[in-house]
Amino acid sequence: MTVAVAAHLLVGLLVLASGLLAPLWAVVLLGLAWWGALALGVRWVRRGAWWFLLVPPVTLLVWFTALSAGEALLGWTA
């Protein structure tokens, strides 16, 4: 569990650093998604499910996909 929490916090740092590439509205949406994923992970931990281990990699995938799509489709540049 500790590894998953630490990994999710690291993804949170990437979300915060997204402001260097993405506009503010996108960073806010990514931040809301991060908080939602955190809430989902906490719920799964309380239920005793092992699925909470999937939260950090899935959140990282969402972050990477969003920034890649923004760069390719919306012209975001650093």
mmCIF file with all atom_site columns, N, CA and C in Angstrom:
data_model
loop_
_atom_site.group_PDB
_atom_site.id
_atom_site.type_symbol
_atom_site.label_atom_id
_atom_site.label_alt_id
_atom_site.label_comp_id
_atom_site.label_asym_id
_atom_site.label_entity_id
_atom_site.label_seq_id
_atom_site.pdbx_PDB_ins_code
_atom_site.Cartn_x
_atom_site.Cartn_y
_atom_site.Cartn_z
_atom_site.occupancy
_atom_site.B_iso_or_equiv
_atom_site.pdbx_formal_charge
_atom_site.auth_seq_id
_atom_site.auth_comp_id
_atom_site.auth_asym_id
_atom_site.auth_atom_id
_atom_site.pdbx_PDB_model_num
ATOM 1   N N  . MET A 1 1  ? 0.823   -1.194 0.000   1.00 0.00 ? 1  MET A N  1
ATOM 2   C CA . MET A 1 1  ? 0.000   0.000  0.000   1.00 0.00 ? 1  MET A CA 1
ATOM 3   C C  . MET A 1 1  ? 0.867   1.257  0.000   1.00 0.00 ? 1  MET A C  1
ATOM 4   N N  . THR A 1 2  ? 1.942   1.239  0.760   1.00 0.00 ? 2  THR A N  1
ATOM 5   C CA . THR A 1 2  ? 2.805   2.413  0.851   1.00 0.00 ? 2  THR A CA 1
ATOM 6   C C  . THR A 1 2  ? 3.431   2.754  -0.492  1.00 0.00 ? 2  THR A C  1
ATOM 7   N N  . VAL A 1 3  ? 3.797   1.741  -1.252  1.00 0.00 ? 3  VAL A N  1
ATOM 8   C CA . VAL A 1 3  ? 4.395   1.965  -2.560  1.00 0.00 ? 3  VAL A CA 1
ATOM 9   C C  . VAL A 1 3  ? 3.381   2.621  -3.495  1.00 0.00 ? 3  VAL A C  1
ATOM 10  N N  . ALA A 1 4  ? 2.137   2.169  -3.443  1.00 0.00 ? 4  ALA A N  1
ATOM 11  C CA . ALA A 1 4  ? 1.101   2.745  -4.302  1.00 0.00 ? 4  ALA A CA 1
ATOM 12  C C  . ALA A 1 4  ? 0.830   4.200  -3.939  1.00 0.00 ? 4  ALA A C  1
ATOM 13  N N  . VAL A 1 5  ? 0.823   4.512  -2.652  1.00 0.00 ? 5  VAL A N  1
ATOM 14  C CA . VAL A 1 5  ? 0.604   5.899  -2.225  1.00 0.00 ? 5  VAL A CA 1
ATOM 15  C C  . VAL A 1 5  ? 1.762   6.778  -2.671  1.00 0.00 ? 5  VAL A C  1
ATOM 16  N N  . ALA A 1 6  ? 2.981   6.300  -2.507  1.00 0.00 ? 6  ALA A N  1
ATOM 17  C CA . ALA A 1 6  ? 4.151   7.072  -2.929  1.00 0.00 ? 6  ALA A CA 1
ATOM 18  C C  . ALA A 1 6  ? 4.136   7.282  -4.442  1.00 0.00 ? 6  ALA A C  1
ATOM 19  N N  . ALA A 1 7  ? 3.772   6.244  -5.182  1.00 0.00 ? 7  ALA A N  1
ATOM 20  C CA . ALA A 1 7  ? 3.711   6.375  -6.638  1.00 0.00 ? 7  ALA A CA 1
ATOM 21  C C  . ALA A 1 7  ? 2.628   7.370  -7.045  1.00 0.00 ? 7  ALA A C  1
ATOM 22  N N  . HIS A 1 8  ? 1.498   7.345  -6.347  1.00 0.00 ? 8  HIS A N  1
ATOM 23  C CA . HIS A 1 8  ? 0.423   8.285  -6.683  1.00 0.00 ? 8  HIS A CA 1
ATOM 24  C C  . HIS A 1 8  ? 0.846   9.722  -6.363  1.00 0.00 ? 8  HIS A C  1
ATOM 25  N N  . LEU A 1 9  ? 1.593   9.911  -5.294  1.00 0.00 ? 9  LEU A N  1
ATOM 26  C CA . LEU A 1 9  ? 2.102   11.251 -4.981  1.00 0.00 ? 9  LEU A CA 1
ATOM 27  C C  . LEU A 1 9  ? 3.085   11.733 -6.050  1.00 0.00 ? 9  LEU A C  1
ATOM 28  N N  . LEU A 1 10 ? 3.893   10.840 -6.568  1.00 0.00 ? 10 LEU A N  1
ATOM 29  C CA . LEU A 1 10 ? 4.810   11.216 -7.647  1.00 0.00 ? 10 LEU A CA 1
ATOM 30  C C  . LEU A 1 10 ? 4.050   11.613 -8.907  1.00 0.00 ? 10 LEU A C  1
ATOM 31  N N  . VAL A 1 11 ? 2.974   10.892 -9.202  1.00 0.00 ? 11 VAL A N  1
ATOM 32  C CA . VAL A 1 11 ? 2.141   11.283 -10.341 1.00 0.00 ? 11 VAL A CA 1
ATOM 33  C C  . VAL A 1 11 ? 1.524   12.656 -10.084 1.00 0.00 ? 11 VAL A C  1
ATOM 34  N N  . GLY A 1 12 ? 1.179   12.936 -8.832  1.00 0.00 ? 12 GLY A N  1
ATOM 35  C CA . GLY A 1 12 ? 0.654   14.258 -8.480  1.00 0.00 ? 12 GLY A CA 1
ATOM 36  C C  . GLY A 1 12 ? 1.662   15.363 -8.756  1.00 0.00 ? 12 GLY A C  1
ATOM 37  N N  . LEU A 1 13 ? 2.928   15.091 -8.521  1.00 0.00 ? 13 LEU A N  1
ATOM 38  C CA . LEU A 1 13 ? 3.964   16.074 -8.848  1.00 0.00 ? 13 LEU A CA 1
ATOM 39  C C  . LEU A 1 13 ? 4.034   16.314 -10.352 1.00 0.00 ? 13 LEU A C  1
ATOM 40  N N  . LEU A 1 14 ? 3.876   15.257 -11.125 1.00 0.00 ? 14 LEU A N  1
ATOM 41  C CA . LEU A 1 14 ? 3.860   15.427 -12.581 1.00 0.00 ? 14 LEU A CA 1
ATOM 42  C C  . LEU A 1 14 ? 2.661   16.261 -13.023 1.00 0.00 ? 14 LEU A C  1
ATOM 43  N N  . VAL A 1 15 ? 1.528   16.040 -12.385 1.00 0.00 ? 15 VAL A N  1
ATOM 44  C CA . VAL A 1 15 ? 0.330   16.820 -12.713 1.00 0.00 ? 15 VAL A CA 1
ATOM 45  C C  . VAL A 1 15 ? 0.579   18.296 -12.415 1.00 0.00 ? 15 VAL A C  1
ATOM 46  N N  . LEU A 1 16 ? 1.182   18.587 -11.280 1.00 0.00 ? 16 LEU A N  1
ATOM 47  C CA . LEU A 1 16 ? 1.485   19.983 -10.946 1.00 0.00 ? 16 LEU A CA 1
ATOM 48  C C  . LEU A 1 16 ? 2.485   20.586 -11.928 1.00 0.00 ? 16 LEU A C  1
ATOM 49  N N  . ALA A 1 17 ? 3.457   19.801 -12.342 1.00 0.00 ? 17 ALA A N  1
ATOM 50  C CA . ALA A 1 17 ? 4.461   20.296 -13.281 1.00 0.00 ? 17 ALA A CA 1
ATOM 51  C C  . ALA A 1 17 ? 3.909   20.434 -14.698 1.00 0.00 ? 17 ALA A C  1
ATOM 52  N N  . SER A 1 18 ? 2.724   19.939 -14.936 1.00 0.00 ? 18 SER A N  1
ATOM 53  C CA . SER A 1 18 ? 2.116   20.030 -16.264 1.00 0.00 ? 18 SER A CA 1
ATOM 54  C C  . SER A 1 18 ? 1.854   21.465 -16.683 1.00 0.00 ? 18 SER A C  1
ATOM 55  N N  . GLY A 1 19 ? 1.851   22.369 -15.735 1.00 0.00 ? 19 GLY A N  1
ATOM 56  C CA . GLY A 1 19 ? 1.652   23.773 -16.050 1.00 0.00 ? 19 GLY A CA 1
ATOM 57  C C  . GLY A 1 19 ? 2.730   24.342 -16.947 1.00 0.00 ? 19 GLY A C  1
ATOM 58  N N  . LEU A 1 20 ? 3.847   23.641 -17.052 1.00 0.00 ? 20 LEU A N  1
ATOM 59  C CA . LEU A 1 20 ? 4.908   24.080 -17.956 1.00 0.00 ? 20 LEU A CA 1
ATOM 60  C C  . LEU A 1 20 ? 4.564   23.810 -19.407 1.00 0.00 ? 20 LEU A C  1
ATOM 61  N N  . LEU A 1 21 ? 3.633   22.900 -19.657 1.00 0.00 ? 21 LEU A N  1
ATOM 62  C CA . LEU A 1 21 ? 3.265   22.531 -21.017 1.00 0.00 ? 21 LEU A CA 1
ATOM 63  C C  . LEU A 1 21 ? 1.801   22.822 -21.321 1.00 0.00 ? 21 LEU A C  1
ATOM 64  N N  . ALA A 1 22 ? 0.940   22.529 -20.370 1.00 0.00 ? 22 ALA A N  1
ATOM 65  C CA . ALA A 1 22 ? -0.502  22.617 -20.607 1.00 0.00 ? 22 ALA A CA 1
ATOM 66  C C  . ALA A 1 22 ? -1.052  23.942 -20.071 1.00 0.00 ? 22 ALA A C  1
ATOM 67  N N  . PRO A 1 23 ? -2.173  24.393 -20.633 1.00 0.00 ? 23 PRO A N  1
ATOM 68  C CA . PRO A 1 23 ? -2.817  25.598 -20.103 1.00 0.00 ? 23 PRO A CA 1
ATOM 69  C C  . PRO A 1 23 ? -3.457  25.310 -18.738 1.00 0.00 ? 23 PRO A C  1
ATOM 70  N N  . LEU A 1 24 ? -3.809  26.370 -18.052 1.00 0.00 ? 24 LEU A N  1
ATOM 71  C CA . LEU A 1 24 ? -4.326  26.245 -16.687 1.00 0.00 ? 24 LEU A CA 1
ATOM 72  C C  . LEU A 1 24 ? -5.557  25.356 -16.614 1.00 0.00 ? 24 LEU A C  1
ATOM 73  N N  . TRP A 1 25 ? -6.482  25.506 -17.570 1.00 0.00 ? 25 TRP A N  1
ATOM 74  C CA . TRP A 1 25 ? -7.705  24.706 -17.508 1.00 0.00 ? 25 TRP A CA 1
ATOM 75  C C  . TRP A 1 25 ? -7.400  23.212 -17.591 1.00 0.00 ? 25 TRP A C  1
ATOM 76  N N  . ALA A 1 26 ? -6.394  22.841 -18.363 1.00 0.00 ? 26 ALA A N  1
ATOM 77  C CA . ALA A 1 26 ? -6.034  21.431 -18.487 1.00 0.00 ? 26 ALA A CA 1
ATOM 78  C C  . ALA A 1 26 ? -5.369  20.925 -17.206 1.00 0.00 ? 26 ALA A C  1
ATOM 79  N N  . VAL A 1 27 ? -4.556  21.763 -16.588 1.00 0.00 ? 27 VAL A N  1
ATOM 80  C CA . VAL A 1 27 ? -3.906  21.371 -15.335 1.00 0.00 ? 27 VAL A CA 1
ATOM 81  C C  . VAL A 1 27 ? -4.954  21.193 -14.248 1.00 0.00 ? 27 VAL A C  1
ATOM 82  N N  . VAL A 1 28 ? -5.954  22.063 -14.231 1.00 0.00 ? 28 VAL A N  1
ATOM 83  C CA . VAL A 1 28 ? -7.041  21.931 -13.244 1.00 0.00 ? 28 VAL A CA 1
ATOM 84  C C  . VAL A 1 28 ? -7.807  20.631 -13.470 1.00 0.00 ? 28 VAL A C  1
ATOM 85  N N  . LEU A 1 29 ? -8.125  20.317 -14.724 1.00 0.00 ? 29 LEU A N  1
ATOM 86  C CA . LEU A 1 29 ? -8.828  19.063 -15.010 1.00 0.00 ? 29 LEU A CA 1
ATOM 87  C C  . LEU A 1 29 ? -7.981  17.841 -14.635 1.00 0.00 ? 29 LEU A C  1
ATOM 88  N N  . LEU A 1 30 ? -6.692  17.903 -14.934 1.00 0.00 ? 30 LEU A N  1
ATOM 89  C CA . LEU A 1 30 ? -5.815  16.798 -14.548 1.00 0.00 ? 30 LEU A CA 1
ATOM 90  C C  . LEU A 1 30 ? -5.719  16.677 -13.025 1.00 0.00 ? 30 LEU A C  1
ATOM 91  N N  . GLY A 1 31 ? -5.696  17.819 -12.339 1.00 0.00 ? 31 GLY A N  1
ATOM 92  C CA . GLY A 1 31 ? -5.677  17.795 -10.881 1.00 0.00 ? 31 GLY A CA 1
ATOM 93  C C  . GLY A 1 31 ? -6.949  17.189 -10.311 1.00 0.00 ? 31 GLY A C  1
ATOM 94  N N  . LEU A 1 32 ? -8.081  17.532 -10.887 1.00 0.00 ? 32 LEU A N  1
ATOM 95  C CA . LEU A 1 32 ? -9.344  16.931 -10.435 1.00 0.00 ? 32 LEU A CA 1
ATOM 96  C C  . LEU A 1 32 ? -9.363  15.429 -10.686 1.00 0.00 ? 32 LEU A C  1
ATOM 97  N N  . ALA A 1 33 ? -8.826  15.015 -11.822 1.00 0.00 ? 33 ALA A N  1
ATOM 98  C CA . ALA A 1 33 ? -8.739  13.581 -12.111 1.00 0.00 ? 33 ALA A CA 1
ATOM 99  C C  . ALA A 1 33 ? -7.824  12.889 -11.108 1.00 0.00 ? 33 ALA A C  1
ATOM 100 N N  . TRP A 1 34 ? -6.733  13.554 -10.740 1.00 0.00 ? 34 TRP A N  1
ATOM 101 C CA . TRP A 1 34 ? -5.809  12.983 -9.761  1.00 0.00 ? 34 TRP A CA 1
ATOM 102 C C  . TRP A 1 34 ? -6.492  12.818 -8.409  1.00 0.00 ? 34 TRP A C  1
ATOM 103 N N  . TRP A 1 35 ? -7.210  13.853 -7.981  1.00 0.00 ? 35 TRP A N  1
ATOM 104 C CA . TRP A 1 35 ? -7.934  13.763 -6.700  1.00 0.00 ? 35 TRP A CA 1
ATOM 105 C C  . TRP A 1 35 ? -8.999  12.681 -6.742  1.00 0.00 ? 35 TRP A C  1
ATOM 106 N N  . GLY A 1 36 ? -9.687  12.564 -7.873  1.00 0.00 ? 36 GLY A N  1
ATOM 107 C CA . GLY A 1 36 ? -10.686 11.506 -8.022  1.00 0.00 ? 36 GLY A CA 1
ATOM 108 C C  . GLY A 1 36 ? -10.066 10.124 -7.944  1.00 0.00 ? 36 GLY A C  1
ATOM 109 N N  . ALA A 1 37 ? -8.918  9.970  -8.571  1.00 0.00 ? 37 ALA A N  1
ATOM 110 C CA . ALA A 1 37 ? -8.219  8.687  -8.508  1.00 0.00 ? 37 ALA A CA 1
ATOM 111 C C  . ALA A 1 37 ? -7.752  8.395  -7.081  1.00 0.00 ? 37 ALA A C  1
ATOM 112 N N  . LEU A 1 38 ? -7.337  9.419  -6.363  1.00 0.00 ? 38 LEU A N  1
ATOM 113 C CA . LEU A 1 38 ? -6.943  9.235  -4.965  1.00 0.00 ? 38 LEU A CA 1
ATOM 114 C C  . LEU A 1 38 ? -8.132  8.771  -4.131  1.00 0.00 ? 38 LEU A C  1
ATOM 115 N N  . ALA A 1 39 ? -9.282  9.390  -4.325  1.00 0.00 ? 39 ALA A N  1
ATOM 116 C CA . ALA A 1 39 ? -10.485 8.995  -3.589  1.00 0.00 ? 39 ALA A CA 1
ATOM 117 C C  . ALA A 1 39 ? -10.871 7.552  -3.922  1.00 0.00 ? 39 ALA A C  1
ATOM 118 N N  . LEU A 1 40 ? -10.772 7.192  -5.192  1.00 0.00 ? 40 LEU A N  1
ATOM 119 C CA . LEU A 1 40 ? -11.074 5.826  -5.598  1.00 0.00 ? 40 LEU A CA 1
ATOM 120 C C  . LEU A 1 40 ? -10.105 4.836  -4.958  1.00 0.00 ? 40 LEU A C  1
ATOM 121 N N  . GLY A 1 41 ? -8.826  5.184  -4.945  1.00 0.00 ? 41 GLY A N  1
ATOM 122 C CA . GLY A 1 41 ? -7.828  4.318  -4.320  1.00 0.00 ? 41 GLY A CA 1
ATOM 123 C C  . GLY A 1 41 ? -8.067  4.146  -2.833  1.00 0.00 ? 41 GLY A C  1
ATOM 124 N N  . VAL A 1 42 ? -8.429  5.218  -2.148  1.00 0.00 ? 42 VAL A N  1
ATOM 125 C CA . VAL A 1 42 ? -8.724  5.126  -0.710  1.00 0.00 ? 42 VAL A CA 1
ATOM 126 C C  . VAL A 1 42 ? -9.929  4.219  -0.480  1.00 0.00 ? 42 VAL A C  1
ATOM 127 N N  . ARG A 1 43 ? -10.937 4.361  -1.323  1.00 0.00 ? 43 ARG A N  1
ATOM 128 C CA . ARG A 1 43 ? -12.120 3.500  -1.194  1.00 0.00 ? 43 ARG A CA 1
ATOM 129 C C  . ARG A 1 43 ? -11.743 2.035  -1.370  1.00 0.00 ? 43 ARG A C  1
ATOM 130 N N  . TRP A 1 44 ? -10.912 1.745  -2.350  1.00 0.00 ? 44 TRP A N  1
ATOM 131 C CA . TRP A 1 44 ? -10.503 0.367  -2.591  1.00 0.00 ? 44 TRP A CA 1
ATOM 132 C C  . TRP A 1 44 ? -9.645  -0.175 -1.458  1.00 0.00 ? 44 TRP A C  1
ATOM 133 N N  . VAL A 1 45 ? -8.796  0.669  -0.871  1.00 0.00 ? 45 VAL A N  1
ATOM 134 C CA . VAL A 1 45 ? -7.974  0.219  0.252   1.00 0.00 ? 45 VAL A CA 1
ATOM 135 C C  . VAL A 1 45 ? -8.873  -0.130 1.438   1.00 0.00 ? 45 VAL A C  1
ATOM 136 N N  . ARG A 1 46 ? -9.871  0.680  1.689   1.00 0.00 ? 46 ARG A N  1
ATOM 137 C CA . ARG A 1 46 ? -10.779 0.408  2.815   1.00 0.00 ? 46 ARG A CA 1
ATOM 138 C C  . ARG A 1 46 ? -11.571 -0.873 2.612   1.00 0.00 ? 46 ARG A C  1
ATOM 139 N N  . ARG A 1 47 ? -11.860 -1.219 1.371   1.00 0.00 ? 47 ARG A N  1
ATOM 140 C CA . ARG A 1 47 ? -12.577 -2.466 1.075   1.00 0.00 ? 47 ARG A CA 1
ATOM 141 C C  . ARG A 1 47 ? -11.646 -3.672 1.073   1.00 0.00 ? 47 ARG A C  1
ATOM 142 N N  . GLY A 1 48 ? -10.362 -3.433 1.118   1.00 0.00 ? 48 GLY A N  1
ATOM 143 C CA . GLY A 1 48 ? -9.402  -4.525 1.111   1.00 0.00 ? 48 GLY A CA 1
ATOM 144 C C  . GLY A 1 48 ? -9.103  -5.067 -0.269  1.00 0.00 ? 48 GLY A C  1
ATOM 145 N N  . ALA A 1 49 ? -9.454  -4.332 -1.304  1.00 0.00 ? 49 ALA A N  1
ATOM 146 C CA . ALA A 1 49 ? -9.208  -4.785 -2.664  1.00 0.00 ? 49 ALA A CA 1
ATOM 147 C C  . ALA A 1 49 ? -7.765  -4.497 -3.072  1.00 0.00 ? 49 ALA A C  1
ATOM 148 N N  . TRP A 1 50 ? -7.215  -5.366 -3.880  1.00 0.00 ? 50 TRP A N  1
ATOM 149 C CA . TRP A 1 50 ? -5.840  -5.156 -4.354  1.00 0.00 ? 50 TRP A CA 1
ATOM 150 C C  . TRP A 1 50 ? -5.799  -4.208 -5.540  1.00 0.00 ? 50 TRP A C  1
ATOM 151 N N  . TRP A 1 51 ? -6.947  -3.832 -6.064  1.00 0.00 ? 51 TRP A N  1
ATOM 152 C CA . TRP A 1 51 ? -7.041  -2.977 -7.250  1.00 0.00 ? 51 TRP A CA 1
ATOM 153 C C  . TRP A 1 51 ? -6.410  -1.613 -7.047  1.00 0.00 ? 51 TRP A C  1
ATOM 154 N N  . PHE A 1 52 ? -6.241  -1.198 -5.797  1.00 0.00 ? 52 PHE A N  1
ATOM 155 C CA . PHE A 1 52 ? -5.660  0.123  -5.557  1.00 0.00 ? 52 PHE A CA 1
ATOM 156 C C  . PHE A 1 52 ? -4.254  0.218  -6.133  1.00 0.00 ? 52 PHE A C  1
ATOM 157 N N  . LEU A 1 53 ? -3.607  -0.911 -6.360  1.00 0.00 ? 53 LEU A N  1
ATOM 158 C CA . LEU A 1 53 ? -2.276  -0.890 -6.966  1.00 0.00 ? 53 LEU A CA 1
ATOM 159 C C  . LEU A 1 53 ? -2.312  -0.408 -8.410  1.00 0.00 ? 53 LEU A C  1
ATOM 160 N N  . LEU A 1 54 ? -3.486  -0.465 -9.038  1.00 0.00 ? 54 LEU A N  1
ATOM 161 C CA . LEU A 1 54 ? -3.622  -0.025 -10.422 1.00 0.00 ? 54 LEU A CA 1
ATOM 162 C C  . LEU A 1 54 ? -3.816  1.487  -10.546 1.00 0.00 ? 54 LEU A C  1
ATOM 163 N N  . VAL A 1 55 ? -4.130  2.151  -9.455  1.00 0.00 ? 55 VAL A N  1
ATOM 164 C CA . VAL A 1 55 ? -4.448  3.585  -9.517  1.00 0.00 ? 55 VAL A CA 1
ATOM 165 C C  . VAL A 1 55 ? -3.265  4.420  -10.018 1.00 0.00 ? 55 VAL A C  1
ATOM 166 N N  . PRO A 1 56 ? -2.065  4.302  -9.467  1.00 0.00 ? 56 PRO A N  1
ATOM 167 C CA . PRO A 1 56 ? -0.963  5.142  -9.978  1.00 0.00 ? 56 PRO A CA 1
ATOM 168 C C  . PRO A 1 56 ? -0.621  4.915  -11.451 1.00 0.00 ? 56 PRO A C  1
ATOM 169 N N  . PRO A 1 57 ? -0.500  3.665  -11.934 1.00 0.00 ? 57 PRO A N  1
ATOM 170 C CA . PRO A 1 57 ? -0.177  3.516  -13.353 1.00 0.00 ? 57 PRO A CA 1
ATOM 171 C C  . PRO A 1 57 ? -1.279  4.016  -14.281 1.00 0.00 ? 57 PRO A C  1
ATOM 172 N N  . VAL A 1 58 ? -2.527  3.812  -13.896 1.00 0.00 ? 58 VAL A N  1
ATOM 173 C CA . VAL A 1 58 ? -3.629  4.293  -14.735 1.00 0.00 ? 58 VAL A CA 1
ATOM 174 C C  . VAL A 1 58 ? -3.658  5.813  -14.738 1.00 0.00 ? 58 VAL A C  1
ATOM 175 N N  . THR A 1 59 ? -3.428  6.426  -13.585 1.00 0.00 ? 59 THR A N  1
ATOM 176 C CA . THR A 1 59 ? -3.386  7.880  -13.507 1.00 0.00 ? 59 THR A CA 1
ATOM 177 C C  . THR A 1 59 ? -2.225  8.435  -14.330 1.00 0.00 ? 59 THR A C  1
ATOM 178 N N  . LEU A 1 60 ? -1.088  7.765  -14.291 1.00 0.00 ? 60 LEU A N  1
ATOM 179 C CA . LEU A 1 60 ? 0.057   8.175  -15.110 1.00 0.00 ? 60 LEU A CA 1
ATOM 180 C C  . LEU A 1 60 ? -0.276  8.055  -16.600 1.00 0.00 ? 60 LEU A C  1
ATOM 181 N N  . LEU A 1 61 ? -0.973  7.003  -16.971 1.00 0.00 ? 61 LEU A N  1
ATOM 182 C CA . LEU A 1 61 ? -1.373  6.821  -18.362 1.00 0.00 ? 61 LEU A CA 1
ATOM 183 C C  . LEU A 1 61 ? -2.335  7.921  -18.809 1.00 0.00 ? 61 LEU A C  1
ATOM 184 N N  . VAL A 1 62 ? -3.274  8.282  -17.954 1.00 0.00 ? 62 VAL A N  1
ATOM 185 C CA . VAL A 1 62 ? -4.207  9.371  -18.280 1.00 0.00 ? 62 VAL A CA 1
ATOM 186 C C  . VAL A 1 62 ? -3.444  10.677 -18.452 1.00 0.00 ? 62 VAL A C  1
ATOM 187 N N  . TRP A 1 63 ? -2.509  10.948 -17.552 1.00 0.00 ? 63 TRP A N  1
ATOM 188 C CA . TRP A 1 63 ? -1.710  12.174 -17.617 1.00 0.00 ? 63 TRP A CA 1
ATOM 189 C C  . TRP A 1 63 ? -0.910  12.227 -18.927 1.00 0.00 ? 63 TRP A C  1
ATOM 190 N N  . PHE A 1 64 ? -0.221  11.132 -19.245 1.00 0.00 ? 64 PHE A N  1
ATOM 191 C CA . PHE A 1 64 ? 0.596   11.092 -20.448 1.00 0.00 ? 64 PHE A CA 1
ATOM 192 C C  . PHE A 1 64 ? -0.254  11.237 -21.707 1.00 0.00 ? 64 PHE A C  1
ATOM 193 N N  . THR A 1 65 ? -1.387  10.555 -21.735 1.00 0.00 ? 65 THR A N  1
ATOM 194 C CA . THR A 1 65 ? -2.286  10.628 -22.885 1.00 0.00 ? 65 THR A CA 1
ATOM 195 C C  . THR A 1 65 ? -2.838  12.035 -23.060 1.00 0.00 ? 65 THR A C  1
ATOM 196 N N  . ALA A 1 66 ? -3.227  12.662 -21.968 1.00 0.00 ? 66 ALA A N  1
ATOM 197 C CA . ALA A 1 66 ? -3.784  14.017 -22.043 1.00 0.00 ? 66 ALA A CA 1
ATOM 198 C C  . ALA A 1 66 ? -2.744  15.007 -22.566 1.00 0.00 ? 66 ALA A C  1
ATOM 199 N N  . LEU A 1 67 ? -1.516  14.927 -22.060 1.00 0.00 ? 67 LEU A N  1
ATOM 200 C CA . LEU A 1 67 ? -0.494  15.863 -22.511 1.00 0.00 ? 67 LEU A CA 1
ATOM 201 C C  . LEU A 1 67 ? -0.076  15.580 -23.960 1.00 0.00 ? 67 LEU A C  1
ATOM 202 N N  . SER A 1 68 ? 0.005   14.315 -24.321 1.00 0.00 ? 68 SER A N  1
ATOM 203 C CA . SER A 1 68 ? 0.356   13.983 -25.704 1.00 0.00 ? 68 SER A CA 1
ATOM 204 C C  . SER A 1 68 ? -0.727  14.446 -26.666 1.00 0.00 ? 68 SER A C  1
ATOM 205 N N  . ALA A 1 69 ? -1.989  14.232 -26.293 1.00 0.00 ? 69 ALA A N  1
ATOM 206 C CA . ALA A 1 69 ? -3.092  14.666 -27.152 1.00 0.00 ? 69 ALA A CA 1
ATOM 207 C C  . ALA A 1 69 ? -3.149  16.187 -27.231 1.00 0.00 ? 69 ALA A C  1
ATOM 208 N N  . GLY A 1 70 ? -2.908  16.860 -26.125 1.00 0.00 ? 70 GLY A N  1
ATOM 209 C CA . GLY A 1 70 ? -2.902  18.320 -26.138 1.00 0.00 ? 70 GLY A CA 1
ATOM 210 C C  . GLY A 1 70 ? -1.802  18.875 -27.014 1.00 0.00 ? 70 GLY A C  1
ATOM 211 N N  . GLU A 1 71 ? -0.654  18.233 -26.973 1.00 0.00 ? 71 GLU A N  1
ATOM 212 C CA . GLU A 1 71 ? 0.459   18.693 -27.807 1.00 0.00 ? 71 GLU A CA 1
ATOM 213 C C  . GLU A 1 71 ? 0.178   18.433 -29.285 1.00 0.00 ? 71 GLU A C  1
ATOM 214 N N  . ALA A 1 72 ? -0.372  17.254 -29.594 1.00 0.00 ? 72 ALA A N  1
ATOM 215 C CA . ALA A 1 72 ? -0.599  16.882 -30.988 1.00 0.00 ? 72 ALA A CA 1
ATOM 216 C C  . ALA A 1 72 ? -1.808  17.591 -31.587 1.00 0.00 ? 72 ALA A C  1
ATOM 217 N N  . LEU A 1 73 ? -2.889  17.705 -30.816 1.00 0.00 ? 73 LEU A N  1
ATOM 218 C CA . LEU A 1 73 ? -4.142  18.216 -31.362 1.00 0.00 ? 73 LEU A CA 1
ATOM 219 C C  . LEU A 1 73 ? -4.398  19.710 -31.084 1.00 0.00 ? 73 LEU A C  1
ATOM 220 N N  . LEU A 1 74 ? -3.877  20.180 -29.963 1.00 0.00 ? 74 LEU A N  1
ATOM 221 C CA . LEU A 1 74 ? -4.175  21.558 -29.564 1.00 0.00 ? 74 LEU A CA 1
ATOM 222 C C  . LEU A 1 74 ? -2.959  22.493 -29.647 1.00 0.00 ? 74 LEU A C  1
ATOM 223 N N  . GLY A 1 75 ? -1.822  21.935 -30.010 1.00 0.00 ? 75 GLY A N  1
ATOM 224 C CA . GLY A 1 75 ? -0.632  22.774 -30.206 1.00 0.00 ? 75 GLY A CA 1
ATOM 225 C C  . GLY A 1 75 ? 0.028   23.251 -28.929 1.00 0.00 ? 75 GLY A C  1
ATOM 226 N N  . TRP A 1 76 ? -0.113  22.509 -27.842 1.00 0.00 ? 76 TRP A N  1
ATOM 227 C CA . TRP A 1 76 ? 0.562   22.911 -26.610 1.00 0.00 ? 76 TRP A CA 1
ATOM 228 C C  . TRP A 1 76 ? 2.070   22.714 -26.785 1.00 0.00 ? 76 TRP A C  1
ATOM 229 N N  . THR A 1 77 ? 2.821   23.724 -26.396 1.00 0.00 ? 77 THR A N  1
ATOM 230 C CA . THR A 1 77 ? 4.277   23.600 -26.441 1.00 0.00 ? 77 THR A CA 1
ATOM 231 C C  . THR A 1 77 ? 4.857   24.147 -25.155 1.00 0.00 ? 77 THR A C  1
ATOM 232 N N  . ALA A 1 78 ? 6.025   23.663 -24.839 1.00 0.00 ? 78 ALA A N  1
ATOM 233 C CA . ALA A 1 78 ? 6.686   24.100 -23.608 1.00 0.00 ? 78 ALA A CA 1
ATOM 234 C C  . ALA A 1 78 ? 7.277   25.482 -23.772 1.00 0.00 ? 78 ALA A C  1
#
